[in-house]
Amino acid sequence: MSVMDGLQQKLQHQLECIYKDIDIDQSINQLVSRLIEIMRISEFSQVPEPFVNHWSEKDTIMITYGDSILQQGERPLTTLAQFIDSYVGCINSVHILPFFPYSSDDGFAVIDYSSVNESLGDWADISAIASKRRLMSDLVINHCSSRSLWFENFCKGEGPGHDYFFTAQPKDDLSEVVRPRTSTLLRPTETPTGTQHVWCTFSHDQVDFDFRNPQVLIEFVTIIRQYLDAGVSIFRFDAVAFLWKIVGSKSINLVQTHEIIRLLRTLIEHAQNDAMIITETNIPNTQNLTYFGNANEAHCIYNFSLPPLLINTLITSNCLYLKRWLMSMPPAQDGTTYFNFIASHDGIGLRPAEGLLDDDEIQTLVDTMKDFGGKISARTTETGEQKPYEINIALYDALQGTTKGKDLWGMQRFMCAHSIMLALEGIPGIYIHSLLGTRNDYEKLANTSHNRAINRHRWELDELKQQLGDAQSTHSQVLSAMTKLINIRTQQAAFHPSATQFTLHLGLQLFGFWRQSRNRKQSIFCISNVSDQVTDLPINELNLVISEHWVDLLSETKIEDITQTIQLQPYQTVWISNKG
């Protein structure tokens, strides 16, 4: 069977699964041919090998807005590129959050998917960054701006977009719909045929697409091709869990959503073998894991449970819940891996902690973050109850103390969190404000009245340079310490994202796990004191091989006696390896 025959058969099956209950204007065969044409796949295209890992221990992704750093008279994307080259050479990949024209939600209400926001730069700036580092871009696939041309055409009832949006009726049974916002689901909109009620999962400025119309799929495949041409090689599918809607259902995680992801992976991989998909599905952990499929959906899934569990561990000095979760996480099969992070442009999601932390633990976490200046965003449950959905706070502030209050261990606690995250199975993602130790931005919060603004600071480059040039500055110390950690990590084969991982049992104050390289030559025991007390680590409990030479990679201290007990200072981490 030829490349094209196999691809056509696969796409036909996937499209039949998606549209099996829907009458569409064109045949499945026509749609298959159109998608292949858009992606420019031919007989000469390379067939993607299954279960191939497109990552290594060298990979770390920095998450940033295009305008997180500003220099007067210079395009922000140019400034960002210069900052990356000058200060974070240890990072080989960058996720630039939506860099398109937008109307709200700091980029996630896209007006035009085919353009770069003029206030940031242009496609040449995007491609310049992609020429030096792997570039990750958002595909805001669930919704677009109500100010987009497509939605304007919907309101006029003619032109591209007039039939791109999902509508329902107020009388419909929408009681089971799961969504992360408290606003009303339906937006009344006047059209030539009367009032239409447009589905809005997030806000009334973010109008949801109707993928029952194949033309919407065609539009997004066209967008994907354009992004590949610009140098994007990692696609973050934003809010993809909500993609397919069925009135009377929860309208989340539906089978058609999973099939669309599989279809897009098929197309992307045939167009560019090493391109990747990361699904952004901020949902309970068991549901999140389903987005791996059988190594045929997302290459990576966000480890959304990690931030609340890790922060809970460090403010309570108790790793019980974190350890239970880690033990329950299945090793990702080849061709898939986890995307680990503990801070992002959004807040600390609490839904992924549901079922992992009990209500009292979550409330304690919420109360502690409030004490450290954080804000709490809520969602409406199926029963109409208001429930904490997200904590909005800068990570450096989140770790300034424990449930007992603020203390003097903030820096150590902050670095402990990253020492754990960087060592875990998966690819690490680090928010630019974690690299810089940025604090809560109360001025931006007050100016915007949006809780998430507290962790979306914009640095003036000259001020940032001054801070980073001062060895006594917290920002300088954080960047230096983070750079050292990342550089050590990238040299360890045992930290390959797909290397073996086992959880250690060392009590509640010591959180530990063991990593082994894929060739079994290197082992690293990653152990952190998650408390504010000096804690003993009995080395003999690790069962180190006596014939090997062991060293803590972080302190460069040799382990001369594997029967000894060493003392870990508050929030100290050791990476004990036989390949120092």
Coordinates of C-alpha atoms in Angstrom, one line a residue:
M1 CA 0.0 0.0 0.0
S2 CA 1.4 3.4 -1.0
V3 CA 1.9 6.3 1.4
M4 CA -1.1 8.1 0.0
D5 CA -3.4 5.1 0.0
G6 CA -2.7 4.4 3.7
L7 CA -3.1 8.0 4.7
Q8 CA -6.4 8.4 2.7
Q9 CA -7.8 5.3 4.3
K10 CA -6.9 6.4 7.8
L11 CA -8.3 9.9 7.3
Q12 CA -11.5 8.5 5.8
H13 CA -12.0 6.3 8.9
Q14 CA -11.3 9.2 11.3
L15 CA -13.7 11.6 9.4
E16 CA -16.4 8.9 9.3
C17 CA -16.1 8.6 13.1
I18 CA -16.4 12.3 13.6
Y19 CA -19.3 13.0 11.2
K20 CA -21.1 9.6 11.4
D21 CA -24.4 11.2 12.8
I22 CA -24.2 14.4 10.7
D23 CA -25.2 15.3 7.2
I24 CA -22.4 17.3 5.6
D25 CA -22.4 19.1 2.3
Q26 CA -19.4 17.2 0.8
S27 CA -18.4 13.6 0.6
I28 CA -15.8 12.2 3.0
N29 CA -13.6 11.4 0.0
Q30 CA -13.7 15.1 -1.1
L31 CA -12.9 16.2 2.4
V32 CA -9.9 13.8 2.7
S33 CA -8.5 15.1 -0.6
R34 CA -9.0 18.7 0.5
L35 CA -7.2 18.2 3.8
I36 CA -4.3 16.4 2.2
E37 CA -4.0 19.2 -0.4
I38 CA -4.0 22.0 2.3
M39 CA -1.2 20.2 4.3
R40 CA 0.8 19.6 1.1
I41 CA 1.3 15.9 1.8
S42 CA 2.4 13.9 -1.2
E43 CA 3.8 10.5 -2.1
F44 CA 7.2 11.9 -1.2
S45 CA 6.2 12.7 2.4
Q46 CA 7.8 10.7 5.1
V47 CA 5.5 8.2 6.9
P48 CA 5.7 9.0 10.6
E49 CA 7.1 6.1 12.7
P50 CA 4.8 5.2 15.6
F51 CA 6.0 5.4 19.2
V52 CA 8.9 7.7 18.5
N53 CA 10.0 10.2 21.2
H54 CA 10.7 13.7 19.8
W55 CA 12.4 14.8 23.0
S56 CA 15.4 14.4 25.3
E57 CA 16.8 15.6 28.6
K58 CA 18.1 18.6 26.6
D59 CA 14.5 20.0 26.3
T60 CA 13.1 22.8 28.5
I61 CA 10.3 25.0 27.4
M62 CA 10.1 28.6 28.5
I63 CA 6.5 30.0 28.6
T64 CA 6.1 33.7 27.9
Y65 CA 3.9 36.3 26.4
G66 CA 5.3 38.1 23.4
D67 CA 5.4 41.3 25.4
S68 CA 6.6 40.1 28.8
I69 CA 9.7 42.2 28.3
L70 CA 9.5 45.7 26.7
Q71 CA 12.1 48.1 25.3
Q72 CA 11.0 51.5 24.2
G73 CA 11.1 51.9 20.4
E74 CA 11.6 48.2 19.8
R75 CA 9.1 45.5 18.8
P76 CA 8.5 43.3 21.8
L77 CA 9.2 40.0 19.9
T78 CA 12.6 41.5 18.9
T79 CA 13.2 42.4 22.6
L80 CA 12.1 38.9 23.7
A81 CA 14.5 37.2 21.2
Q82 CA 17.4 39.3 22.4
F83 CA 16.6 38.6 26.1
I84 CA 16.5 34.8 25.4
D85 CA 19.8 34.9 23.6
S86 CA 21.5 37.0 26.3
Y87 CA 20.1 35.5 29.5
V88 CA 18.5 32.1 29.0
G89 CA 20.7 30.2 26.7
C90 CA 20.0 27.1 28.8
I91 CA 16.5 27.0 27.3
N92 CA 16.1 25.3 23.9
S93 CA 12.4 25.8 23.4
V94 CA 10.0 28.6 23.8
H95 CA 6.2 28.8 24.1
I96 CA 5.0 32.3 23.0
L97 CA 1.5 32.6 24.2
P98 CA -1.1 33.8 21.6
F99 CA 0.7 36.4 19.5
F100 CA -2.3 37.2 17.3
P101 CA -4.7 40.2 17.2
Y102 CA -7.1 39.7 20.0
S103 CA -10.0 41.4 21.9
S104 CA -9.7 40.0 25.4
D105 CA -8.3 37.3 27.8
D106 CA -4.7 38.4 27.0
G107 CA -4.7 36.8 23.6
F108 CA -7.1 33.9 23.9
A109 CA -10.0 35.7 22.1
V110 CA -8.3 35.7 18.7
I111 CA -9.6 38.1 16.1
D112 CA -7.4 36.9 13.2
Y113 CA -5.5 33.6 13.3
S114 CA -3.4 34.4 10.2
S115 CA -1.8 37.6 11.5
V116 CA 0.8 38.5 14.1
N117 CA -0.4 41.3 16.5
E118 CA 1.2 44.4 15.1
S119 CA 2.0 45.7 18.6
L120 CA 4.3 42.6 19.0
G121 CA 6.0 42.3 15.6
D122 CA 5.4 40.2 12.5
W123 CA 5.8 36.7 11.1
A124 CA 9.5 37.4 10.4
D125 CA 10.0 37.9 14.2
I126 CA 8.2 34.6 14.9
S127 CA 10.3 32.8 12.3
A128 CA 13.5 34.3 13.7
I129 CA 12.9 32.9 17.1
A130 CA 11.9 29.5 15.6
S131 CA 15.2 29.4 13.7
K132 CA 17.1 29.2 17.0
R133 CA 14.8 27.3 19.3
R134 CA 11.9 25.0 19.1
L135 CA 8.7 27.1 18.9
M136 CA 5.4 26.3 20.6
S137 CA 2.3 28.1 19.6
D138 CA -1.3 28.1 20.8
L139 CA -4.0 26.8 18.5
V140 CA -7.0 28.5 20.1
I141 CA -9.3 25.9 18.6
N142 CA -12.5 26.0 20.7
H143 CA -13.5 29.6 20.2
C144 CA -12.5 33.0 18.7
S145 CA -13.2 36.6 19.4
S146 CA -16.7 38.1 18.9
R147 CA -14.9 40.8 17.0
S148 CA -13.5 38.4 14.4
L149 CA -14.5 38.7 10.7
W150 CA -16.0 35.2 11.0
F151 CA -18.4 36.2 13.8
E152 CA -19.2 39.5 12.1
N153 CA -20.3 37.4 9.1
F154 CA -22.3 35.2 11.4
C155 CA -24.2 38.3 12.6
K156 CA -24.7 39.4 9.0
G157 CA -25.7 35.9 8.0
E158 CA -23.4 35.7 5.0
G159 CA -19.8 35.2 4.0
P160 CA -17.1 32.9 5.6
G161 CA -18.0 32.3 9.2
H162 CA -21.8 32.8 8.9
D163 CA -22.2 29.1 9.9
Y164 CA -19.1 28.5 12.0
F165 CA -20.6 29.0 15.5
F166 CA -22.5 26.7 17.8
T167 CA -25.9 27.7 18.9
A168 CA -28.5 26.3 21.3
Q169 CA -31.8 27.4 22.7
P170 CA -32.5 28.7 26.2
K171 CA -35.1 26.0 26.6
D172 CA -32.6 23.3 25.9
D173 CA -31.5 21.1 28.7
L174 CA -28.0 22.5 29.4
S175 CA -27.9 21.6 33.1
E176 CA -25.1 19.0 32.7
V177 CA -22.7 21.3 30.8
V178 CA -19.3 21.4 32.5
R179 CA -17.4 24.7 32.1
P180 CA -14.9 26.8 34.1
R181 CA -16.8 30.1 34.3
T182 CA -19.7 31.7 36.1
S183 CA -21.0 33.7 33.2
T184 CA -24.1 32.6 31.3
L185 CA -23.5 29.9 28.7
L186 CA -25.5 31.4 25.9
R187 CA -25.0 34.8 24.3
P188 CA -28.1 36.3 22.5
T189 CA -27.0 37.6 19.1
E190 CA -29.2 39.3 16.5
T191 CA -28.9 37.9 13.0
P192 CA -31.0 38.3 9.8
T193 CA -32.9 35.2 10.8
G194 CA -33.7 36.4 14.3
T195 CA -32.1 36.0 17.7
Q196 CA -29.5 33.3 17.8
H197 CA -28.1 32.0 21.1
V198 CA -24.3 31.4 20.7
W199 CA -22.5 29.0 22.9
C200 CA -19.7 30.6 25.0
T201 CA -17.8 28.2 27.2
F202 CA -15.5 31.0 28.6
S203 CA -16.9 34.5 28.0
H204 CA -19.3 36.3 25.7
D205 CA -16.4 37.7 23.8
Q206 CA -15.1 34.1 23.2
V207 CA -17.7 32.5 20.9
D208 CA -17.5 28.7 20.4
F209 CA -17.0 27.1 17.0
D210 CA -19.3 24.4 15.6
F211 CA -17.1 21.6 14.3
R212 CA -20.1 19.8 13.0
N213 CA -19.5 22.1 10.0
P214 CA -16.5 20.5 8.2
Q215 CA -15.5 24.0 6.9
V216 CA -14.4 24.9 10.4
L217 CA -12.1 21.9 10.4
I218 CA -10.7 23.0 7.0
E219 CA -10.1 26.5 8.3
F220 CA -8.0 25.1 11.2
V221 CA -6.0 22.7 9.1
T222 CA -5.2 25.7 6.9
I223 CA -4.1 27.6 10.0
I224 CA -1.9 24.7 11.1
R225 CA -0.2 24.6 7.7
Q226 CA 0.6 28.3 8.0
Y227 CA 2.1 27.9 11.4
L228 CA 4.3 25.0 10.3
D229 CA 5.5 27.2 7.5
A230 CA 6.4 29.9 10.0
G231 CA 8.5 27.5 12.1
V232 CA 6.0 26.3 14.7
S233 CA 6.8 22.7 15.6
I234 CA 4.7 22.3 18.8
F235 CA 1.0 23.0 18.8
R236 CA -0.7 23.7 22.1
F237 CA -4.4 22.8 21.6
D238 CA -6.1 25.4 23.9
A239 CA -9.2 24.3 25.8
V240 CA -9.6 21.4 23.4
A241 CA -11.7 19.3 25.9
F242 CA -14.7 21.5 25.1
L243 CA -14.4 21.3 21.4
W244 CA -17.5 19.1 20.5
K245 CA -20.9 20.0 21.9
I246 CA -24.0 17.9 22.2
V247 CA -27.1 19.5 23.8
G248 CA -28.2 17.4 26.8
S249 CA -24.6 16.2 27.5
K250 CA -21.7 17.5 29.6
S251 CA -20.2 18.7 26.3
I252 CA -16.6 17.9 27.5
N253 CA -14.3 15.1 26.6
L254 CA -16.7 13.8 24.0
V255 CA -15.6 11.0 21.6
Q256 CA -15.7 13.3 18.6
T257 CA -13.2 15.7 20.4
H258 CA -10.7 12.8 20.8
E259 CA -11.2 11.8 17.2
I260 CA -10.5 15.3 15.9
I261 CA -7.2 15.3 17.9
R262 CA -6.3 12.0 16.3
L263 CA -7.1 13.4 12.8
L264 CA -5.0 16.5 13.4
R265 CA -2.1 14.4 14.7
T266 CA -2.3 12.3 11.5
L267 CA -2.1 15.3 9.3
I268 CA 0.5 17.2 11.3
E269 CA 2.8 14.1 11.5
H270 CA 2.6 13.4 7.8
A271 CA 3.4 17.1 7.0
Q272 CA 6.3 17.3 9.5
N273 CA 7.4 14.1 11.3
D274 CA 8.8 15.8 14.4
A275 CA 6.0 18.2 15.0
M276 CA 4.1 17.7 18.3
I277 CA 0.7 18.3 19.9
I278 CA 0.2 19.3 23.5
T279 CA -3.4 19.2 24.8
E280 CA -4.3 21.9 27.3
T281 CA -7.1 20.1 29.3
N282 CA -7.4 21.6 32.8
I283 CA -9.7 18.8 34.1
P284 CA -9.5 16.1 36.7
N285 CA -6.4 13.9 36.4
T286 CA -8.1 10.6 35.2
Q287 CA -9.9 12.5 32.4
N288 CA -6.6 14.3 31.5
L289 CA -4.8 11.0 31.0
T290 CA -7.2 9.9 28.3
Y291 CA -5.8 12.5 25.9
F292 CA -2.8 10.3 25.3
G293 CA -5.1 7.9 23.5
N294 CA -3.1 4.9 22.4
A295 CA -0.1 7.1 21.6
N296 CA -2.2 8.5 18.7
E297 CA -3.6 11.7 20.2
A298 CA -1.5 14.2 22.2
H299 CA 2.2 13.7 22.2
C300 CA 2.2 15.5 25.6
I301 CA -0.4 16.3 28.1
Y302 CA -0.2 19.0 30.8
N303 CA 0.4 17.6 34.2
F304 CA -2.2 19.9 35.7
S305 CA -2.3 18.1 39.0
L306 CA 1.4 18.8 39.8
P307 CA 1.1 22.5 40.7
P308 CA -1.6 22.3 43.4
L309 CA -0.1 19.1 44.8
L310 CA 3.4 20.3 44.9
I311 CA 2.5 23.7 46.4
N312 CA 0.3 21.9 49.0
T313 CA 3.3 19.6 49.8
L314 CA 5.6 22.6 50.5
I315 CA 3.2 24.6 52.5
T316 CA 2.2 21.7 54.7
S317 CA 5.6 19.9 55.0
N318 CA 3.7 16.7 54.1
C319 CA 4.2 14.9 50.8
L320 CA 1.5 12.2 51.3
Y321 CA -0.8 13.5 48.6
L322 CA 2.0 14.2 46.1
K323 CA 3.5 10.8 46.7
R324 CA 0.1 9.0 46.2
W325 CA -0.5 10.9 43.0
L326 CA 3.0 10.1 41.6
M327 CA 2.6 6.4 42.4
S328 CA -0.7 6.4 40.6
M329 CA 0.6 8.0 37.4
P330 CA 1.2 5.5 34.6
P331 CA 4.5 5.6 32.8
A332 CA 3.9 7.4 29.5
Q333 CA 4.4 4.9 26.6
D334 CA 6.9 5.8 23.9
G335 CA 5.6 8.5 21.6
T336 CA 4.0 10.3 24.6
T337 CA 5.2 12.1 27.6
Y338 CA 4.1 14.5 30.3
F339 CA 4.4 18.3 30.2
N340 CA 5.4 19.3 33.7
F341 CA 5.0 22.8 35.0
I342 CA 4.2 24.5 38.4
A343 CA 3.5 28.1 37.1
S344 CA 1.9 29.5 34.0
H345 CA 0.1 32.5 32.6
D346 CA -3.0 31.2 34.2
G347 CA -3.4 30.3 37.8
I348 CA -3.0 27.2 39.9
G349 CA -6.0 25.1 38.7
L350 CA -7.9 23.3 41.5
R351 CA -10.1 21.0 39.4
P352 CA -7.1 18.7 38.7
A353 CA -6.7 18.4 42.5
E354 CA -10.2 17.1 42.9
G355 CA -10.2 13.5 44.0
L356 CA -6.5 13.9 45.0
L357 CA -6.9 16.5 47.8
D358 CA -9.9 16.4 50.0
D359 CA -12.1 19.5 50.4
D360 CA -10.4 20.5 53.7
E361 CA -7.0 20.3 52.1
I362 CA -8.1 22.4 49.1
Q363 CA -9.6 25.0 51.4
T364 CA -6.4 25.2 53.5
L365 CA -4.5 25.7 50.3
V366 CA -6.9 28.5 49.1
D367 CA -6.7 30.2 52.5
T368 CA -2.9 30.1 52.6
M369 CA -2.6 31.5 49.1
K370 CA -5.0 34.4 50.1
D371 CA -2.7 35.1 53.0
F372 CA 0.2 35.4 50.6
G373 CA -1.7 38.0 48.4
G374 CA -3.3 35.6 46.0
K375 CA -6.8 35.9 44.4
I376 CA -9.3 33.1 43.9
S377 CA -11.4 32.6 40.7
A378 CA -14.6 30.5 41.0
R379 CA -16.7 28.3 38.7
T380 CA -20.4 27.4 38.9
T381 CA -21.0 23.7 39.5
E382 CA -23.8 21.6 38.0
T383 CA -25.8 22.3 41.1
G384 CA -25.3 26.1 40.9
E385 CA -22.7 26.2 43.7
Q386 CA -19.8 28.6 43.5
K387 CA -16.6 26.6 43.9
P388 CA -12.9 27.7 43.8
Y389 CA -11.6 26.9 40.4
E390 CA -8.2 28.6 40.2
I391 CA -5.7 30.4 42.5
N392 CA -4.1 33.4 41.0
I393 CA -0.7 34.3 42.4
A394 CA 2.9 34.5 41.4
L395 CA 4.7 31.3 42.3
Y396 CA 7.5 33.1 44.2
D397 CA 4.8 34.6 46.4
A398 CA 2.9 31.4 46.7
L399 CA 6.0 29.8 48.3
Q400 CA 6.9 32.5 50.8
G401 CA 5.7 30.5 53.7
T402 CA 3.6 27.6 55.0
T403 CA 0.2 27.2 56.6
K404 CA 1.8 28.7 59.6
G405 CA 2.5 32.0 57.8
K406 CA 5.4 33.7 56.0
D407 CA 8.9 32.7 57.0
L408 CA 12.5 33.1 55.8
W409 CA 12.7 30.0 53.7
G410 CA 10.9 31.4 50.6
M411 CA 13.9 31.2 48.2
Q412 CA 14.8 27.6 49.3
R413 CA 11.2 26.5 49.0
F414 CA 10.9 28.0 45.5
M415 CA 14.0 26.3 44.3
C416 CA 13.0 23.0 46.0
A417 CA 9.8 23.1 43.9
H418 CA 11.8 23.4 40.7
S419 CA 14.3 20.8 41.7
I420 CA 11.4 18.4 42.0
M421 CA 9.7 19.4 38.8
L422 CA 12.8 19.4 36.7
A423 CA 13.7 15.8 37.7
L424 CA 10.3 14.3 37.1
E425 CA 9.4 12.1 34.1
G426 CA 8.3 14.5 31.3
I427 CA 9.3 17.7 29.6
P428 CA 9.6 20.7 32.0
G429 CA 7.9 24.0 31.2
I430 CA 9.0 27.1 33.1
Y431 CA 7.1 30.3 33.1
I432 CA 9.3 33.4 32.4
H433 CA 8.3 34.9 35.7
S434 CA 9.5 31.8 37.6
L435 CA 12.9 32.2 35.8
L436 CA 13.0 35.8 37.0
G437 CA 11.4 35.4 40.5
T438 CA 8.7 38.0 39.6
R439 CA 6.3 38.9 42.4
N440 CA 2.6 39.6 42.4
D441 CA 1.7 42.5 40.2
Y442 CA -0.9 44.3 42.2
E443 CA -0.8 47.4 40.0
K444 CA -1.7 45.4 36.9
L445 CA -4.4 43.6 38.9
A446 CA -5.9 46.9 40.0
N447 CA -5.8 48.3 36.4
T448 CA -7.4 45.4 34.8
S449 CA -9.6 44.0 37.6
H450 CA -8.8 40.5 36.2
N451 CA -7.4 38.1 38.8
R452 CA -5.0 36.5 36.3
A453 CA -3.2 39.8 35.7
I454 CA -1.5 39.4 39.1
N455 CA 0.9 36.9 37.4
R456 CA 1.3 38.6 34.0
H457 CA 3.8 41.3 34.8
R458 CA 5.5 43.2 32.0
W459 CA 9.1 44.0 32.6
E460 CA 10.9 47.1 31.2
L461 CA 14.1 45.7 29.8
D462 CA 16.4 48.4 31.3
E463 CA 14.9 47.8 34.8
L464 CA 15.2 44.0 34.3
K465 CA 18.9 44.3 33.2
Q466 CA 19.6 46.4 36.3
Q467 CA 18.0 43.8 38.6
L468 CA 19.8 40.9 36.8
G469 CA 23.1 42.8 37.0
D470 CA 22.8 43.1 40.8
A471 CA 24.1 39.9 42.5
Q472 CA 22.1 40.9 45.7
S473 CA 18.8 41.1 43.7
T474 CA 16.3 38.3 44.3
H475 CA 15.7 38.2 40.5
S476 CA 19.4 37.8 39.8
Q477 CA 19.7 35.0 42.4
V478 CA 16.7 33.2 41.1
L479 CA 17.8 33.3 37.4
S480 CA 21.3 32.1 38.4
A481 CA 20.0 29.2 40.5
M482 CA 17.5 28.2 37.9
T483 CA 20.1 28.3 35.1
K484 CA 22.4 26.1 37.2
L485 CA 19.6 23.6 37.8
I486 CA 18.6 23.4 34.1
N487 CA 22.2 23.1 32.9
I488 CA 22.8 20.2 35.3
R489 CA 19.5 18.5 34.2
T490 CA 20.4 18.7 30.5
Q491 CA 23.6 16.6 31.1
Q492 CA 21.8 13.6 32.7
A493 CA 20.6 10.8 30.5
A494 CA 18.5 9.6 33.5
F495 CA 16.4 12.8 33.1
H496 CA 15.3 11.9 29.6
P497 CA 11.5 12.6 29.6
S498 CA 10.8 9.0 28.9
A499 CA 13.3 7.4 31.3
T500 CA 12.2 5.1 34.1
Q501 CA 10.7 6.5 37.3
F502 CA 9.9 4.9 40.6
T503 CA 8.5 6.6 43.7
L504 CA 10.6 6.2 46.9
H505 CA 9.1 5.7 50.4
L506 CA 11.0 7.9 52.8
G507 CA 8.3 9.2 55.2
L508 CA 6.2 12.4 54.8
Q509 CA 9.0 15.0 55.1
L510 CA 11.2 13.5 52.4
F511 CA 9.8 13.3 48.9
G512 CA 11.8 11.1 46.6
F513 CA 11.8 9.2 43.3
W514 CA 14.4 7.3 41.3
R515 CA 15.2 7.8 37.7
Q516 CA 17.1 5.5 35.4
S517 CA 18.4 6.2 31.9
R518 CA 17.0 4.2 29.0
N519 CA 20.3 2.4 28.6
R520 CA 20.3 1.6 32.4
K521 CA 23.8 3.1 32.8
Q522 CA 22.8 6.1 35.0
S523 CA 20.6 6.2 38.1
I524 CA 19.6 9.3 40.0
F525 CA 17.9 9.4 43.3
C526 CA 16.0 12.7 43.6
I527 CA 15.2 13.5 47.2
S528 CA 13.8 16.7 48.7
N529 CA 13.3 17.8 52.2
V530 CA 9.8 19.4 51.9
S531 CA 9.8 20.7 55.5
D532 CA 11.2 23.7 57.4
Q533 CA 13.1 21.3 59.7
V534 CA 16.5 19.7 59.3
T535 CA 15.7 16.1 58.3
D536 CA 17.9 12.9 58.3
L537 CA 18.2 10.9 55.1
P538 CA 19.5 7.4 55.7
I539 CA 21.5 6.7 52.6
N540 CA 21.4 2.9 53.3
E541 CA 17.7 2.9 52.6
L542 CA 18.3 3.9 49.0
N543 CA 20.1 0.6 48.3
L544 CA 22.9 2.2 46.4
V545 CA 25.1 -0.2 44.5
I546 CA 28.3 -0.5 46.5
S547 CA 30.6 -0.9 43.5
E548 CA 29.5 2.5 42.0
H549 CA 30.8 6.0 42.8
W550 CA 27.9 8.2 44.0
V551 CA 27.7 12.0 44.0
D552 CA 25.1 14.7 44.7
L553 CA 25.0 16.5 41.4
L554 CA 23.6 19.7 43.0
S555 CA 26.3 20.2 45.7
E556 CA 29.0 18.1 43.9
T557 CA 29.4 16.3 47.2
K558 CA 30.7 12.7 47.0
I559 CA 28.9 10.0 48.9
E560 CA 31.9 8.3 50.5
D561 CA 29.9 6.0 52.8
I562 CA 26.7 4.5 51.5
T563 CA 25.7 3.4 55.0
Q564 CA 25.8 6.9 56.4
T565 CA 22.9 9.2 57.3
I566 CA 23.1 12.7 55.9
Q567 CA 21.2 15.8 57.0
L568 CA 19.1 17.7 54.6
Q569 CA 18.6 21.3 55.4
P570 CA 15.1 22.8 55.1
Y571 CA 13.9 22.4 51.5
Q572 CA 17.2 21.0 50.3
T573 CA 17.2 18.7 47.3
V574 CA 19.9 16.1 46.4
W575 CA 20.3 14.4 43.0
I576 CA 22.4 11.4 44.0
S577 CA 23.9 9.9 40.8
N578 CA 26.4 7.2 39.9
K579 CA 27.5 9.4 36.9
G580 CA 28.8 12.5 38.4

